[in-house]
Coordinates of N, CA, C and O in Angstrom, one line a residue:
P26 N -104.8 -114.2 91.8 CA -103.7 -115.2 91.7 C -102.8 -115.1 93.0 O -102.6 -114.1 93.6
Y27 N -102.3 -116.3 93.3 CA -101.4 -116.4 94.4 C -100.5 -117.6 94.3 O -100.7 -118.4 93.4
V28 N -99.5 -117.6 95.1 CA -98.5 -118.7 95.1 C -98.6 -119.4 96.5 O -98.5 -118.7 97.5
V29 N -98.7 -120.7 96.5 CA -98.7 -121.5 97.7 C -97.3 -122.2 97.8 O -97.0 -123.0 96.8
V30 N -96.6 -122.0 98.8 CA -95.3 -122.7 99.0 C -95.4 -123.7 100.1 O -95.8 -123.3 101.2
S31 N -95.1 -124.9 99.8 CA -95.2 -126.0 100.9 C -93.9 -126.6 101.1 O -93.2 -127.1 100.2
N32 N -93.5 -126.7 102.4 CA -92.3 -127.4 102.8 C -92.8 -128.6 103.6 O -92.8 -128.6 104.8
H33 N -93.2 -129.6 102.8 CA -93.8 -130.8 103.5 C -92.7 -131.7 104.0 O -91.6 -131.7 103.7
Q34 N -93.1 -132.6 105.0 CA -92.2 -133.5 105.7 C -92.1 -134.9 105.1 O -91.1 -135.5 105.3
S35 N -93.1 -135.3 104.3 CA -93.0 -136.6 103.7 C -93.8 -136.7 102.4 O -94.5 -135.7 102.1
S36 N -93.7 -137.8 101.7 CA -94.5 -137.9 100.5 C -96.0 -138.0 100.7 O -96.8 -137.6 99.8
L37 N -96.4 -138.4 101.9 CA -97.8 -138.5 102.2 C -98.5 -137.1 102.3 O -99.7 -137.0 102.1
D38 N -97.7 -136.1 102.6 CA -98.2 -134.7 102.6 C -98.8 -134.3 101.3 O -99.7 -133.5 101.3
L39 N -98.3 -134.9 100.2 CA -98.9 -134.5 98.9 C -100.3 -134.8 98.8 O -101.1 -134.1 98.2
L40 N -100.7 -136.0 99.4 CA -102.2 -136.4 99.4 C -103.0 -135.3 100.1 O -104.1 -135.0 99.6
G41 N -102.6 -134.8 101.2 CA -103.4 -133.8 101.9 C -103.4 -132.5 101.2 O -104.4 -131.8 101.1
M42 N -102.3 -132.2 100.5 CA -102.2 -130.9 99.7 C -103.2 -130.9 98.6 O -103.8 -129.9 98.3
M43 N -103.4 -132.1 98.0 CA -104.4 -132.2 96.8 C -105.8 -131.9 97.3 O -106.6 -131.4 96.5
E44 N -106.1 -132.1 98.5 CA -107.4 -131.8 99.0 C -107.7 -130.3 99.3 O -108.8 -129.8 99.2
V45 N -106.6 -129.6 99.6 CA -106.8 -128.2 100.0 C -106.4 -127.2 98.9 O -106.8 -126.0 99.0
L46 N -105.7 -127.6 97.9 CA -105.4 -126.7 96.8 C -106.6 -126.5 95.9 O -107.4 -127.4 95.7
P47 N -106.7 -125.3 95.3 CA -107.8 -125.0 94.4 C -107.7 -125.8 93.1 O -106.7 -126.3 92.8
D48 N -108.9 -125.9 92.5 CA -109.0 -126.7 91.2 C -108.0 -126.3 90.1 O -107.5 -127.0 89.4
R49 N -107.9 -125.0 90.0 CA -107.1 -124.4 88.9 C -105.6 -124.2 89.4 O -104.9 -123.3 88.9
C50 N -105.1 -125.0 90.2 CA -103.8 -124.9 90.7 C -102.8 -125.6 89.7 O -103.1 -126.6 89.1
V51 N -101.6 -125.0 89.6 CA -100.6 -125.6 88.7 C -99.4 -125.9 89.6 O -98.7 -125.0 90.0
P52 N -99.3 -127.2 89.9 CA -98.2 -127.6 90.9 C -96.8 -127.7 90.2 O -96.7 -128.1 89.0
I53 N -95.8 -127.3 90.9 CA -94.4 -127.3 90.5 C -93.6 -128.0 91.5 O -93.8 -127.7 92.7
A54 N -92.8 -128.9 91.2 CA -92.0 -129.7 92.1 C -90.5 -129.9 91.6 O -90.3 -129.7 90.4
K55 N -89.7 -130.2 92.6 CA -88.3 -130.4 92.2 C -88.2 -131.7 91.3 O -88.9 -132.7 91.6
R56 N -87.3 -131.7 90.4 CA -87.1 -132.8 89.4 C -86.8 -134.1 90.1 O -87.1 -135.2 89.6
E57 N -86.1 -134.0 91.3 CA -85.7 -135.3 92.0 C -86.9 -136.1 92.3 O -86.8 -137.4 92.4
L58 N -88.1 -135.5 92.5 CA -89.3 -136.3 92.8 C -89.7 -137.2 91.7 O -90.3 -138.3 91.9
L59 N -89.3 -136.9 90.5 CA -89.7 -137.7 89.3 C -89.1 -139.1 89.4 O -89.6 -140.1 88.9
Y60 N -88.0 -139.2 90.1 CA -87.3 -140.5 90.2 C -87.5 -141.3 91.5 O -86.7 -142.1 91.9
M61 N -88.6 -141.0 92.2 CA -89.0 -141.6 93.4 C -90.0 -142.7 93.2 O -90.9 -142.9 94.0
G62 N -89.8 -143.6 92.2 CA -90.7 -144.7 92.0 C -92.1 -144.3 91.8 O -92.5 -143.5 90.9
A63 N -93.0 -145.0 92.6 CA -94.5 -144.8 92.4 C -94.9 -143.3 92.6 O -95.8 -142.8 92.0
V64 N -94.2 -142.6 93.6 CA -94.5 -141.2 93.9 C -94.2 -140.4 92.6 O -95.0 -139.5 92.2
G65 N -93.1 -140.6 92.0 CA -92.7 -139.9 90.8 C -93.7 -140.1 89.6 O -94.1 -139.1 89.0
V66 N -94.1 -141.3 89.5 CA -95.1 -141.6 88.4 C -96.4 -141.0 88.7 O -97.0 -140.4 87.8
A67 N -96.8 -141.0 89.9 CA -98.1 -140.4 90.3 C -98.0 -138.9 90.1 O -99.0 -138.3 89.6
C68 N -96.9 -138.3 90.4 CA -96.7 -136.8 90.2 C -96.8 -136.5 88.7 O -97.4 -135.5 88.3
W69 N -96.1 -137.3 87.9 CA -96.0 -137.1 86.5 C -97.4 -137.2 85.9 O -97.9 -136.4 85.1
L70 N -98.1 -138.3 86.3 CA -99.5 -138.5 85.8 C -100.5 -137.4 86.3 O -101.4 -137.1 85.6
G71 N -100.2 -136.8 87.4 CA -101.0 -135.7 88.0 C -100.7 -134.4 87.3 O -101.4 -133.4 87.7
G72 N -99.8 -134.3 86.4 CA -99.5 -133.1 85.7 C -98.6 -132.1 86.4 O -98.6 -130.9 86.1
I73 N -97.8 -132.5 87.3 CA -96.9 -131.7 88.0 C -95.8 -131.3 87.1 O -95.3 -132.1 86.3
I74 N -95.4 -130.0 87.1 CA -94.3 -129.5 86.3 C -93.1 -129.6 87.2 O -93.0 -129.1 88.3
F75 N -92.1 -130.3 86.6 CA -90.8 -130.5 87.3 C -89.8 -129.5 86.9 O -89.6 -129.2 85.7
I76 N -89.0 -129.0 87.9 CA -87.9 -128.0 87.6 C -86.6 -128.6 88.2 O -86.6 -129.3 89.2
D77 N -85.6 -128.3 87.4 CA -84.2 -128.8 87.9 C -83.6 -127.7 88.6 O -83.1 -126.7 88.0
R78 N -83.5 -127.8 89.9 CA -83.0 -126.7 90.8 C -81.5 -126.5 90.6 O -81.0 -125.5 91.0
K79 N -80.8 -127.5 90.1 CA -79.3 -127.4 89.9 C -79.0 -126.6 88.7 O -77.9 -126.1 88.6
R80 N -79.9 -126.5 87.8 CA -79.7 -125.7 86.5 C -80.7 -124.5 86.6 O -81.8 -124.6 86.1
T81 N -80.2 -123.5 87.2 CA -81.1 -122.3 87.4 C -81.7 -121.8 86.1 O -82.9 -121.5 86.1
H82 N -80.9 -121.7 85.1 CA -81.4 -121.2 83.8 C -82.6 -122.0 83.3 O -83.6 -121.5 82.8
D83 N -82.4 -123.3 83.3 CA -83.4 -124.3 82.9 C -84.7 -124.1 83.7 O -85.8 -124.2 83.2
A84 N -84.5 -124.0 85.0 CA -85.6 -123.9 86.0 C -86.4 -122.6 85.7 O -87.7 -122.6 85.6
I85 N -85.7 -121.5 85.5 CA -86.4 -120.3 85.1 C -87.1 -120.4 83.8 O -88.3 -119.9 83.7
S86 N -86.5 -121.0 82.8 CA -87.2 -121.2 81.5 C -88.4 -122.0 81.6 O -89.5 -121.7 81.0
T87 N -88.4 -123.1 82.4 CA -89.5 -123.9 82.6 C -90.7 -123.2 83.3 O -91.8 -123.3 82.9
M88 N -90.3 -122.4 84.3 CA -91.3 -121.6 85.0 C -91.9 -120.5 84.1 O -93.1 -120.3 84.2
A89 N -91.1 -119.9 83.3 CA -91.6 -118.9 82.4 C -92.5 -119.5 81.4 O -93.6 -118.9 81.0
E90 N -92.2 -120.7 80.9 CA -93.1 -121.4 79.9 C -94.4 -121.7 80.6 O -95.5 -121.6 79.9
A91 N -94.3 -122.2 81.8 CA -95.6 -122.5 82.5 C -96.4 -121.3 82.7 O -97.6 -121.3 82.6
A92 N -95.8 -120.2 83.1 CA -96.5 -118.9 83.3 C -97.2 -118.5 82.0 O -98.4 -118.0 82.0
H93 N -96.5 -118.6 80.9 CA -97.0 -118.2 79.6 C -98.2 -119.1 79.2 O -99.3 -118.6 78.8
T94 N -98.1 -120.4 79.5 CA -99.2 -121.3 79.2 C -100.4 -121.0 80.1 O -101.6 -121.0 79.6
M95 N -100.2 -120.7 81.4 CA -101.2 -120.4 82.3 C -102.0 -119.1 81.8 O -103.2 -119.0 81.9
L96 N -101.2 -118.1 81.4 CA -101.9 -116.9 80.9 C -102.7 -117.1 79.7 O -103.8 -116.6 79.5
S97 N -102.1 -117.8 78.7 CA -102.8 -118.1 77.4 C -104.1 -118.9 77.6 O -105.0 -118.8 76.9
Q98 N -104.1 -119.8 78.6 CA -105.2 -120.7 78.8 C -106.1 -120.2 80.0 O -107.0 -120.9 80.4
D99 N -105.8 -119.0 80.5 CA -106.6 -118.4 81.6 C -106.7 -119.4 82.8 O -107.8 -119.6 83.3
V100 N -105.6 -119.9 83.2 CA -105.6 -120.8 84.4 C -105.1 -120.0 85.6 O -104.2 -119.3 85.5

């Protein structure tokens, strides 16, 4: 297991990342991306987990829940 951290420069970088990330990757993105029109919808449909960076406790809870799900489903 490993963590890939990407500091991309534009929304188009997401397309390239999808080509290089492993099949069993669980993407996490900042919640603000959800409200970027077509990009947000595409991210949501792609199964990206959104975290609210302004609410630290909620972000930690979301990531802990994602980790629990990953472990239980052997992802």
